[in-house]
Tab-separated table of C-alpha atoms in Angstrom:
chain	number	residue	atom	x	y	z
M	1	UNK	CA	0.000	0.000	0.000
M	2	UNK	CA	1.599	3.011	-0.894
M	3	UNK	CA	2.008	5.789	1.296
M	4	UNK	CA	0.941	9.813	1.214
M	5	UNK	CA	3.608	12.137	0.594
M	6	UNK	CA	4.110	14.977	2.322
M	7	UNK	CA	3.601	18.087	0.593
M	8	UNK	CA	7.050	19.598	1.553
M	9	UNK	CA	8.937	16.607	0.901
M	10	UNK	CA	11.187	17.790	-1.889
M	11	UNK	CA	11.113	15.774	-5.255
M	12	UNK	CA	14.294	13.425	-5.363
M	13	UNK	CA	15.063	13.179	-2.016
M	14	UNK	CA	14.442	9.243	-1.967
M	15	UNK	CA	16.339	6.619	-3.870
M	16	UNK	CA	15.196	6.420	-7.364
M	17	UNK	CA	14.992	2.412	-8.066
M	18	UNK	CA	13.566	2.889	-11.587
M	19	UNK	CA	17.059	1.704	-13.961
M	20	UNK	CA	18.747	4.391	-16.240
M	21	UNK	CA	18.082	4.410	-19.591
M	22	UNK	CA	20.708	3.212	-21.745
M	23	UNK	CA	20.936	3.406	-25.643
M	24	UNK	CA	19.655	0.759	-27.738
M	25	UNK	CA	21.505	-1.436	-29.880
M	26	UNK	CA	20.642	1.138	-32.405
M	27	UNK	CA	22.460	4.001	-31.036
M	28	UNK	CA	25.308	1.517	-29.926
M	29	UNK	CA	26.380	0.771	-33.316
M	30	UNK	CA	26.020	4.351	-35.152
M	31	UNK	CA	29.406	5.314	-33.705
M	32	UNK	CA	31.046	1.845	-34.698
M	33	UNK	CA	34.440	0.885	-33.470
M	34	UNK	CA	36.392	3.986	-34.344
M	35	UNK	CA	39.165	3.555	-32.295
M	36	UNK	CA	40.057	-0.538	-32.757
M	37	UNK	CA	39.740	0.560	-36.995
M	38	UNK	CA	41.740	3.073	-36.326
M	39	UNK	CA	44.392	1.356	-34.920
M	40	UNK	CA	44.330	-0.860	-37.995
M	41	UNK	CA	44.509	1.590	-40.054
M	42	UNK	CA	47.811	2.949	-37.861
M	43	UNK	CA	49.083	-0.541	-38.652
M	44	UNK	CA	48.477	-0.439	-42.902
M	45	UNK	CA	49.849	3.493	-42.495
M	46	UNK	CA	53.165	1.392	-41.431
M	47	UNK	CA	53.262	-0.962	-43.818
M	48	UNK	CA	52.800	1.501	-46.706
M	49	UNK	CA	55.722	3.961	-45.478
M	50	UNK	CA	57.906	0.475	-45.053
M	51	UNK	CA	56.483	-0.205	-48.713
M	52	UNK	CA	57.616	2.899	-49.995
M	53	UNK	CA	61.163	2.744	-48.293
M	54	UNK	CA	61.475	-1.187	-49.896
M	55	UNK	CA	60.753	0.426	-53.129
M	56	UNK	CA	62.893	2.835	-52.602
M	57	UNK	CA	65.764	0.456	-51.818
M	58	UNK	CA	65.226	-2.397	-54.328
M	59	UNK	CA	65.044	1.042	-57.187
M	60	UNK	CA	68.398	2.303	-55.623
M	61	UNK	CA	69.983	-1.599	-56.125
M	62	UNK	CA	68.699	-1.464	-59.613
M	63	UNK	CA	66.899	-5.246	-58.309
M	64	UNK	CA	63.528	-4.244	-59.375
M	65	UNK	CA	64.051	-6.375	-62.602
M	66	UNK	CA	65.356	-9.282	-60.900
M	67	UNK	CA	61.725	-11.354	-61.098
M	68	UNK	CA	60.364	-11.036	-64.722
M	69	UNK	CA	57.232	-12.724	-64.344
M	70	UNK	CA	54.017	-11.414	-62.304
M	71	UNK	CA	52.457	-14.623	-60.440
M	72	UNK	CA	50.268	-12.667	-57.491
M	73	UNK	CA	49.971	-16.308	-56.010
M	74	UNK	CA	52.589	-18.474	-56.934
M	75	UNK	CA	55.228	-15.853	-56.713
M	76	UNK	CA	54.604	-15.696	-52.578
M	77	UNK	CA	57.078	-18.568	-52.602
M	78	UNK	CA	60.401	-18.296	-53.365
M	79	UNK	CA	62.772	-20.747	-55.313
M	80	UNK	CA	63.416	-23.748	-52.926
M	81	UNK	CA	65.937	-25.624	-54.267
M	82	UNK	CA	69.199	-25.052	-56.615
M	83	UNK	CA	67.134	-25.990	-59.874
M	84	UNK	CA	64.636	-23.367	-59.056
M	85	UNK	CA	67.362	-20.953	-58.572
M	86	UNK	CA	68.810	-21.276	-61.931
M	87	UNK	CA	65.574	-21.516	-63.815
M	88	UNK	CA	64.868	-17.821	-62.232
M	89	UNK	CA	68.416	-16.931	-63.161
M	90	UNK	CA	68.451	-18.235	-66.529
M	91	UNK	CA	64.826	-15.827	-67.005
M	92	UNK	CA	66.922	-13.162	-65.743
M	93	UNK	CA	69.677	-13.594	-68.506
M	94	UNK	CA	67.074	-13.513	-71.472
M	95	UNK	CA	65.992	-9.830	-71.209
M	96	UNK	CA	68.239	-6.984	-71.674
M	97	UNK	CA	69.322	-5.658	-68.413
M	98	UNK	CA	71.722	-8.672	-68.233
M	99	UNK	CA	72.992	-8.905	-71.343
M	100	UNK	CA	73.715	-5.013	-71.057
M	101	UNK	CA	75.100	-4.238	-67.777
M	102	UNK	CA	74.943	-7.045	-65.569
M	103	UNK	CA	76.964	-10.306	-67.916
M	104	UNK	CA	79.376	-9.992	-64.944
M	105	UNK	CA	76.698	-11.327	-62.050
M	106	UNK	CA	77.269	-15.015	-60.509
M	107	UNK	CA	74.475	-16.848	-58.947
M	108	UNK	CA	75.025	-15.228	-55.626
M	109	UNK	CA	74.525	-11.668	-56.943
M	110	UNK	CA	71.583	-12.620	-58.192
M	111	UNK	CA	70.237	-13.983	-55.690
M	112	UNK	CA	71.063	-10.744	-53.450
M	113	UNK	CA	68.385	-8.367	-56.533
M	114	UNK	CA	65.758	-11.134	-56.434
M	115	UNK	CA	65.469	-10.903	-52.525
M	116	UNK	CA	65.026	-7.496	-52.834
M	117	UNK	CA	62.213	-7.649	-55.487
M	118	UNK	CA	60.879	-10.419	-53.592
M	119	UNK	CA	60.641	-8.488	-50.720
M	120	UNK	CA	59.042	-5.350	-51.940
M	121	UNK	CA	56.197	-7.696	-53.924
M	122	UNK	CA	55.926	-9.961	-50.399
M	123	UNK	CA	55.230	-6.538	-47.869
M	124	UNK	CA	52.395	-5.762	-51.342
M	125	UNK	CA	50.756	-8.882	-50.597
M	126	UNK	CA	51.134	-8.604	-46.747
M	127	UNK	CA	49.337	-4.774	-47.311
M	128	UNK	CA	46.604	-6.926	-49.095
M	129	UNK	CA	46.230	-9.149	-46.983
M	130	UNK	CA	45.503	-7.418	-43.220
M	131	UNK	CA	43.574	-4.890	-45.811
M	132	UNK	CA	41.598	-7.693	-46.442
M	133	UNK	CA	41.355	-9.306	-43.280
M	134	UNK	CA	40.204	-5.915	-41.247
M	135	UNK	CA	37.559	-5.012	-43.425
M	136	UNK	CA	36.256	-8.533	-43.096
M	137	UNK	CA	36.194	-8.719	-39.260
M	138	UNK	CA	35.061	-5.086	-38.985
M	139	UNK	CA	32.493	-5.732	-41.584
M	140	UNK	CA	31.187	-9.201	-40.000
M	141	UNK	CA	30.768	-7.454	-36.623
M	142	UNK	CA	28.888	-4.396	-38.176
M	143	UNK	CA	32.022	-2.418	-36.733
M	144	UNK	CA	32.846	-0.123	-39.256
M	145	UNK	CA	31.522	3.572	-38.631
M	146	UNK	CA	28.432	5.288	-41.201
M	147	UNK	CA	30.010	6.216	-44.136
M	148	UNK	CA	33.122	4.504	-43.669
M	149	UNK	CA	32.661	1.924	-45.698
M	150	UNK	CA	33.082	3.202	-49.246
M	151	UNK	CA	35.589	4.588	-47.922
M	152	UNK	CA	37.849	1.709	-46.709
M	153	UNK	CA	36.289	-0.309	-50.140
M	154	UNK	CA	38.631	2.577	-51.823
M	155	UNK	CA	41.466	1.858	-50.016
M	156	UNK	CA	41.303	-2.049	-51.018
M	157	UNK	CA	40.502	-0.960	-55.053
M	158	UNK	CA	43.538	1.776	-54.433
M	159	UNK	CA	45.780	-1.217	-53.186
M	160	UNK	CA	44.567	-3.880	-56.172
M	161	UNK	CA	45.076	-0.883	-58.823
M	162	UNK	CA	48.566	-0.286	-57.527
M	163	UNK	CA	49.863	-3.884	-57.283
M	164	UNK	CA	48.135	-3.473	-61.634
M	165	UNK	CA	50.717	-0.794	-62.219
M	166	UNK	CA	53.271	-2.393	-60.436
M	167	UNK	CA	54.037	-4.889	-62.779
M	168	UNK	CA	52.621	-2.444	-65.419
M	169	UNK	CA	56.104	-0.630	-64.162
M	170	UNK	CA	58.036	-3.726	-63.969
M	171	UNK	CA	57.011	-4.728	-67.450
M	172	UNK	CA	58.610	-1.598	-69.593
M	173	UNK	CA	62.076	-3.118	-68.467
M	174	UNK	CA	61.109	-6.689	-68.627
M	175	UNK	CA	62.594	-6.679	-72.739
M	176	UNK	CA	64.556	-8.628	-75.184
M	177	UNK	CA	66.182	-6.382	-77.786
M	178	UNK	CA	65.031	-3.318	-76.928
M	179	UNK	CA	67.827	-1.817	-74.469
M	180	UNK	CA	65.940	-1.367	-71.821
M	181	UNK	CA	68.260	-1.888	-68.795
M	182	UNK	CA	64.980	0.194	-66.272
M	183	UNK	CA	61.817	0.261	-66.252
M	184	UNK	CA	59.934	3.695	-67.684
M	185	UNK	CA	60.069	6.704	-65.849
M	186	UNK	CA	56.953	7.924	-66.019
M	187	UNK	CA	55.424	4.595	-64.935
M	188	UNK	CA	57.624	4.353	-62.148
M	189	UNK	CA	56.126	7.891	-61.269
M	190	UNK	CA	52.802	6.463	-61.804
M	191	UNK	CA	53.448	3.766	-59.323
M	192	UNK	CA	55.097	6.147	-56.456
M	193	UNK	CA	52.171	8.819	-56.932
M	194	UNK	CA	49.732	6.433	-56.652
M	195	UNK	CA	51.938	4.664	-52.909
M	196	UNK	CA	51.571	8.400	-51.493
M	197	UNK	CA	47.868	8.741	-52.748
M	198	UNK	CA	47.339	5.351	-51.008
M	199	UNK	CA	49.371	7.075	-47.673
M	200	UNK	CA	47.074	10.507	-48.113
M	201	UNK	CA	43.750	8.585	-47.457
M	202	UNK	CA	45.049	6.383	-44.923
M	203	UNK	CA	46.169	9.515	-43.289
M	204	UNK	CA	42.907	11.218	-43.564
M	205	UNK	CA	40.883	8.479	-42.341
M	206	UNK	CA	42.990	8.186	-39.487
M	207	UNK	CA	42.479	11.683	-38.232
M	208	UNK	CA	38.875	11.527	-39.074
M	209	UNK	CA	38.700	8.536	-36.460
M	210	UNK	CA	41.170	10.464	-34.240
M	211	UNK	CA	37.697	12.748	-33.122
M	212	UNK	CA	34.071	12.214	-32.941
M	213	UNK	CA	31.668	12.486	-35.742
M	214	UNK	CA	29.584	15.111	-33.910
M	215	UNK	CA	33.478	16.850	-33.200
M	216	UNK	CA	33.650	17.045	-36.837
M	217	UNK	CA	30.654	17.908	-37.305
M	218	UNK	CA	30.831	21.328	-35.313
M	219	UNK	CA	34.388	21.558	-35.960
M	220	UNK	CA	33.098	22.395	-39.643
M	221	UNK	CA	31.428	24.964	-38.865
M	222	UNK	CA	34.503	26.759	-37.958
M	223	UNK	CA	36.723	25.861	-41.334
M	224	UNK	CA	39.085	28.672	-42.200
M	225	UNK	CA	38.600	28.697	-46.223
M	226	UNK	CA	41.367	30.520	-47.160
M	227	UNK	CA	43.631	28.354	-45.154
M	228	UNK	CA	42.012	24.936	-46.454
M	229	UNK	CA	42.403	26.544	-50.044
M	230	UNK	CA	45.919	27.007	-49.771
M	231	UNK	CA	47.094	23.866	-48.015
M	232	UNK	CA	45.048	21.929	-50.399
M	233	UNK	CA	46.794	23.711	-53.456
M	234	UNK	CA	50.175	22.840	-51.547
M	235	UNK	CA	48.693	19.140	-51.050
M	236	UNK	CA	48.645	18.933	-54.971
M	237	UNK	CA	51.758	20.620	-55.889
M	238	UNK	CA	54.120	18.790	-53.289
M	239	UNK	CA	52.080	15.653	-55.037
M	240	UNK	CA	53.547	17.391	-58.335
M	241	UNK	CA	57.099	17.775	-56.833
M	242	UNK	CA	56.684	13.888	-55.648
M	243	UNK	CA	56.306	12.890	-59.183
M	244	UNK	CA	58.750	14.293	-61.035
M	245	UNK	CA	60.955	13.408	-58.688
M	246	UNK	CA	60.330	9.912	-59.243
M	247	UNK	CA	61.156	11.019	-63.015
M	248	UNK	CA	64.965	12.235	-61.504
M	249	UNK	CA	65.289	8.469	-59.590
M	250	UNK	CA	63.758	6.643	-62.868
M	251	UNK	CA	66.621	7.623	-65.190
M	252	UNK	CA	69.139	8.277	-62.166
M	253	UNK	CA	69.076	12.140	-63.289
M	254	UNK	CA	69.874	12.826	-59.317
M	255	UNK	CA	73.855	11.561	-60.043
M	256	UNK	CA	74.081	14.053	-63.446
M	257	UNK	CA	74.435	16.994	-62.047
M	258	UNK	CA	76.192	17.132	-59.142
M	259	UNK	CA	76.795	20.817	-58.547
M	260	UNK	CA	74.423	23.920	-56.946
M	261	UNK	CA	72.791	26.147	-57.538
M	262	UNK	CA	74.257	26.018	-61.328
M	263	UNK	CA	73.968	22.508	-63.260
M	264	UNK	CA	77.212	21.679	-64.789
M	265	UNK	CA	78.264	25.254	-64.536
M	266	UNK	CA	75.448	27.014	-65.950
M	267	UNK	CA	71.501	27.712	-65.185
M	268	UNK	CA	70.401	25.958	-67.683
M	269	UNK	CA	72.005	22.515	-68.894
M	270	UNK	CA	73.732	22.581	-72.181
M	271	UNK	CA	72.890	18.505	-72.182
M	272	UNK	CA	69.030	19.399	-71.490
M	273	UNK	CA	67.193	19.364	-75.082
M	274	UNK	CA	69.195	16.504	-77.395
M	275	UNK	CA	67.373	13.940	-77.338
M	276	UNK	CA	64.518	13.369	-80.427
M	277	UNK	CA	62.090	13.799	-80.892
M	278	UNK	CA	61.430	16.949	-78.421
M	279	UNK	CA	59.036	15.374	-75.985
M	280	UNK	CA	61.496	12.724	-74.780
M	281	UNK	CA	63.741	15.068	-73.036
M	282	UNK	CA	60.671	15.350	-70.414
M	283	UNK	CA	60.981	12.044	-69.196
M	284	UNK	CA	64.345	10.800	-70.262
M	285	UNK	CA	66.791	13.883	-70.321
M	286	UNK	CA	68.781	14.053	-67.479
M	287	UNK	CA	69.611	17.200	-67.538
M	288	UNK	CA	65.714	18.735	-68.324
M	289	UNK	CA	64.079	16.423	-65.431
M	290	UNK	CA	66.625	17.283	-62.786
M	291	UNK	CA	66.833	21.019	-64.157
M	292	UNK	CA	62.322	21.019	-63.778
M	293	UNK	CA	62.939	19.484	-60.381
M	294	UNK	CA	64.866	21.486	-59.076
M	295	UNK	CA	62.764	24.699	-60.511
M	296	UNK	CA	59.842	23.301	-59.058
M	297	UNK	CA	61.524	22.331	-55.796
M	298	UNK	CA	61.852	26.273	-55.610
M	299	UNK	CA	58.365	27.277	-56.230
M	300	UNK	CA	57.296	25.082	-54.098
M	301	UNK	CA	59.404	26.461	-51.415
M	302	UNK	CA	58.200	29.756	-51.789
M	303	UNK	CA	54.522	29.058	-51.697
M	304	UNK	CA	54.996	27.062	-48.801
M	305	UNK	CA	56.121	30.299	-47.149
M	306	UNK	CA	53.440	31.898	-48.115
M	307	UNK	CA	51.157	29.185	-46.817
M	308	UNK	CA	52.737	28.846	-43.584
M	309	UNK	CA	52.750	32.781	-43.072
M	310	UNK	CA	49.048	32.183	-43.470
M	311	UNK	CA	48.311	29.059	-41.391
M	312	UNK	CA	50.220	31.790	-38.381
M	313	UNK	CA	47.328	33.668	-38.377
M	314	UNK	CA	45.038	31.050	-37.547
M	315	UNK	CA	42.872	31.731	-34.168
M	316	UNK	CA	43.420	27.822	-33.511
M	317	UNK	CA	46.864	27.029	-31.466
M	318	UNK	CA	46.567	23.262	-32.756
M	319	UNK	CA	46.199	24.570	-36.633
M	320	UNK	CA	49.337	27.061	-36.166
M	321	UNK	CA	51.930	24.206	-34.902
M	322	UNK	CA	50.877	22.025	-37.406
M	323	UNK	CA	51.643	25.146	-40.281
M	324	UNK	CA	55.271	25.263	-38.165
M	325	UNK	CA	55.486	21.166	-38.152
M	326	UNK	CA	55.492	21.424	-42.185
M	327	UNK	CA	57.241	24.050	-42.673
M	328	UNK	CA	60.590	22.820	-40.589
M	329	UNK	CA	59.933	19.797	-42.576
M	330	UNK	CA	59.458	21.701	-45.960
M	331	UNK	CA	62.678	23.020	-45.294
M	332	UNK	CA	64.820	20.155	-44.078
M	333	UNK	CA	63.677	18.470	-47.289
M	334	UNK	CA	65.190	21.217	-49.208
M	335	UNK	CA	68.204	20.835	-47.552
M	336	UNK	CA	68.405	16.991	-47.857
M	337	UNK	CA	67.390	17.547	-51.727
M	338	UNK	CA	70.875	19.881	-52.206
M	339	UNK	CA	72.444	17.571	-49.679
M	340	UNK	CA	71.601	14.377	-52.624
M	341	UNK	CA	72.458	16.461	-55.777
M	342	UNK	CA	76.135	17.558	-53.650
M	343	UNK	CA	77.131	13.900	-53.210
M	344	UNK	CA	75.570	12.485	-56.229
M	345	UNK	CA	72.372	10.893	-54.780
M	346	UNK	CA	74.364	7.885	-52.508
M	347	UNK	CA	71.524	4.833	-51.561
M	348	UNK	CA	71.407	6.191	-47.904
M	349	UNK	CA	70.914	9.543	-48.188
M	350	UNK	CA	68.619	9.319	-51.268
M	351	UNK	CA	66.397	6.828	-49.278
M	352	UNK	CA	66.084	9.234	-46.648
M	353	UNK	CA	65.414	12.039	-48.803
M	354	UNK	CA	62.816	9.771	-49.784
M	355	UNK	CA	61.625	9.061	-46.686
M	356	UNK	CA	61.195	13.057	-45.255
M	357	UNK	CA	58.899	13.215	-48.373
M	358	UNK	CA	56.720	10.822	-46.597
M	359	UNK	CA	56.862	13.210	-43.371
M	360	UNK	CA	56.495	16.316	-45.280
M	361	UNK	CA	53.179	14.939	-47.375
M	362	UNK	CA	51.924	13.648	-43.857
M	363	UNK	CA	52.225	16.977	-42.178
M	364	UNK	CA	50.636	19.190	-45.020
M	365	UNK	CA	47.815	16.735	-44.834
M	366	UNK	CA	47.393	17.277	-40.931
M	367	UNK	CA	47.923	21.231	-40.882
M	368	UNK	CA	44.848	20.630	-44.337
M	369	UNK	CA	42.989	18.516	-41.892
M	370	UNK	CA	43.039	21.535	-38.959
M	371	UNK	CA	42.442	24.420	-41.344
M	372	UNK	CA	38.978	22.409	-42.305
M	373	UNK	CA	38.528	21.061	-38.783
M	374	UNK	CA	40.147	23.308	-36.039
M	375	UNK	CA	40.464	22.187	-32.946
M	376	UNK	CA	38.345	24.299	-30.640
M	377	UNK	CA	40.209	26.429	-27.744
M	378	UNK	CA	39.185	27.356	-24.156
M	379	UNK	CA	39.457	30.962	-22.992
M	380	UNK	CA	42.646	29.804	-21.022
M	381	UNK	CA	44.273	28.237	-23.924
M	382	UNK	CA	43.719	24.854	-23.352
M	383	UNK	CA	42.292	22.714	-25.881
């Protein structure tokens, strides 16, 4: 029987049995598991900057046309036994390559290139693989946030497309007759663009997961436009500077020239325009490609200047140390890139001239990120 209350008995005073409302399973799974994708995500981020730096390495050994056959499934294992070996080798010695510049290799110098090409196609299929296996398990579970999906579906088409164009690259130096002792230029450029495209949406999605969608979502609201204009115009033309210099490393144009600021004692390289017909010299002149890198590398350095004055003025503290981030990295590069030309492009400072590329496109993207999704600020300055 329940008993009268009193009419000054204040509301709340006694224990309130009735149990607190929770979400449903509804509301549970709009939100998905953000942080456990996100992780993965970290983990394929890895795994395509170690991709890049295998490249990299196996380019800079000239090994890249040590296996001259694409087998995505068959090719996972390498030759077991001393007859497997020379059958490789013997493939090896049939396209031009060998019989041009490398008649003087024994079995074990071989073997030292194919590990290296083996390698770099073994981390591609490892990338395809946890790709494969995370979107699964997130997938099965119902895991993977609202609107993420088409998104990670692009990163697994992204991945197929480039592992395409890999051999696509490997292919142009895979001849008999023809010459060829490396594979095209402009396909190798191709294939890099296309590794730091890959790292650019990993990157993204990453630092979307980093915050809440409702975060974002009012974080919008206060996008400085100019700034997010300008980053994203330095987003494309460091992506520009990327790929020709991809051009310079395809044809070795990096070990040419090894004076600054002139090129073999003048601006402009006497060596720059002789090949024919004209267009070649774009892709396969030494002297043009490194003379348009280095041009470019010098716009570039002066808009990112002007970008980073801009990114100062930001209101957001977040937005302006990630303008100051890229633009200590900006310039490092530029002194690693005169650093490379100086002592003719040498496998360990190339690589990590290579590598700060990787840092530099990274830290554009985040400083992009904050001028579209600024980090609010408390009155005291703390975020």
């Amino acid at each position: 029987m329940s008993t009268k209350r009193n009419i000054f008995e204040e509301v709340g005073t006694a224990a309130d049995t009735r149990p607190a409302a929770t979400p449903g399973l509804i509301d549970k799974g709009r939100t998905g598991a953000r942080g456990a994708i996100r992780v993965w995500l970290i983990f394929l981020f890895a795994l395509v900057v170690a991709m890049i730096a295998v490249g990299g390495l196996t380019r800079l050994t000239d090994s890249g046309l040590s296996i001259t056959e694409w087998r995505p499934i068959t090719g996972a294992l390498p030759p077991m036994s001393e007859a497997e070996w020379q059958s490789e080798f013997l493939k090896y010695q049939q396209i031009d390559e060998w019989r041009i510049q490398n008649q003087w290799m024994q079995m074990a110098d071989f073997k030292v290139i194919y590990w290296w090409e083996w390698g770099h196609r073994q981390l591609g299929r490892v990338i395809g693989l946890v790709w494969a296996a995370g979107f699964v398990w997130f997938g099965i579970r119902r895991q993977i946030p609202p609107g993420f999906t088409p998104k990670l579906l692009l990163l697994g088409a992204l991945g197929g497309a480039q592992g395409a164009i890999g051999w696509w690259m490997v292919a142009s130096g895979v001849t008999q007759g023809e010459g060829m002792v490396d594979v095209a230029s402009y396909r190798l450029a191709t294939h890099l663009g296309l590794a730091f495209v890959i790292l650019g949406f990993i990157t993204w999605y990453i630092m979307e997961l980093g915050r809440s969608a409702q975060d974002l979502m009012q974080a919008r609201r206060a996008r400085e436009s100019r700034q997010w204009g300008m980053s994203t115009g330095l987003l494309h033309f460091t992506l520009l500077q990327i790929l020709i210099g991809a051009l310079v490393a395809g044809i070795d144009a990096g070990r040419s020239y090894t004076d600054w600021p002139l090129m073999g004692g003048q601006f402009f390289p006497a060596s720059a325009l002789v090949l024919e017909p004209f267009w070649r010299n774009f892709f396969e002149s030494p002297g043009l490609v490194q003379f348009i890198h280095r041009i470019t590398g010098y716009l570039l350095a002066a808009f990112a200047v002007v970008v980073w004055l801009r990114g100062r003025r930001s209101a957001h503290p977040r937005t302006r140390f990630a303008f100051n981030a890229m633009i200590c990295a900006m310039s490092l590069q530029i002194v690693l890139g005169i650093v490379t030309v100086l002592y003719g492009a040498p496998v360990h400072i190339a690589i990590f001239h290579q590598l700060l590329a990787v840092v530099v496109w990274v830290l554009i993207l985040r400083a992009r990120f904050l001028s579209g999704y600024p980090v609010a600020t408390s009155l005291r300055g703390s975020s």
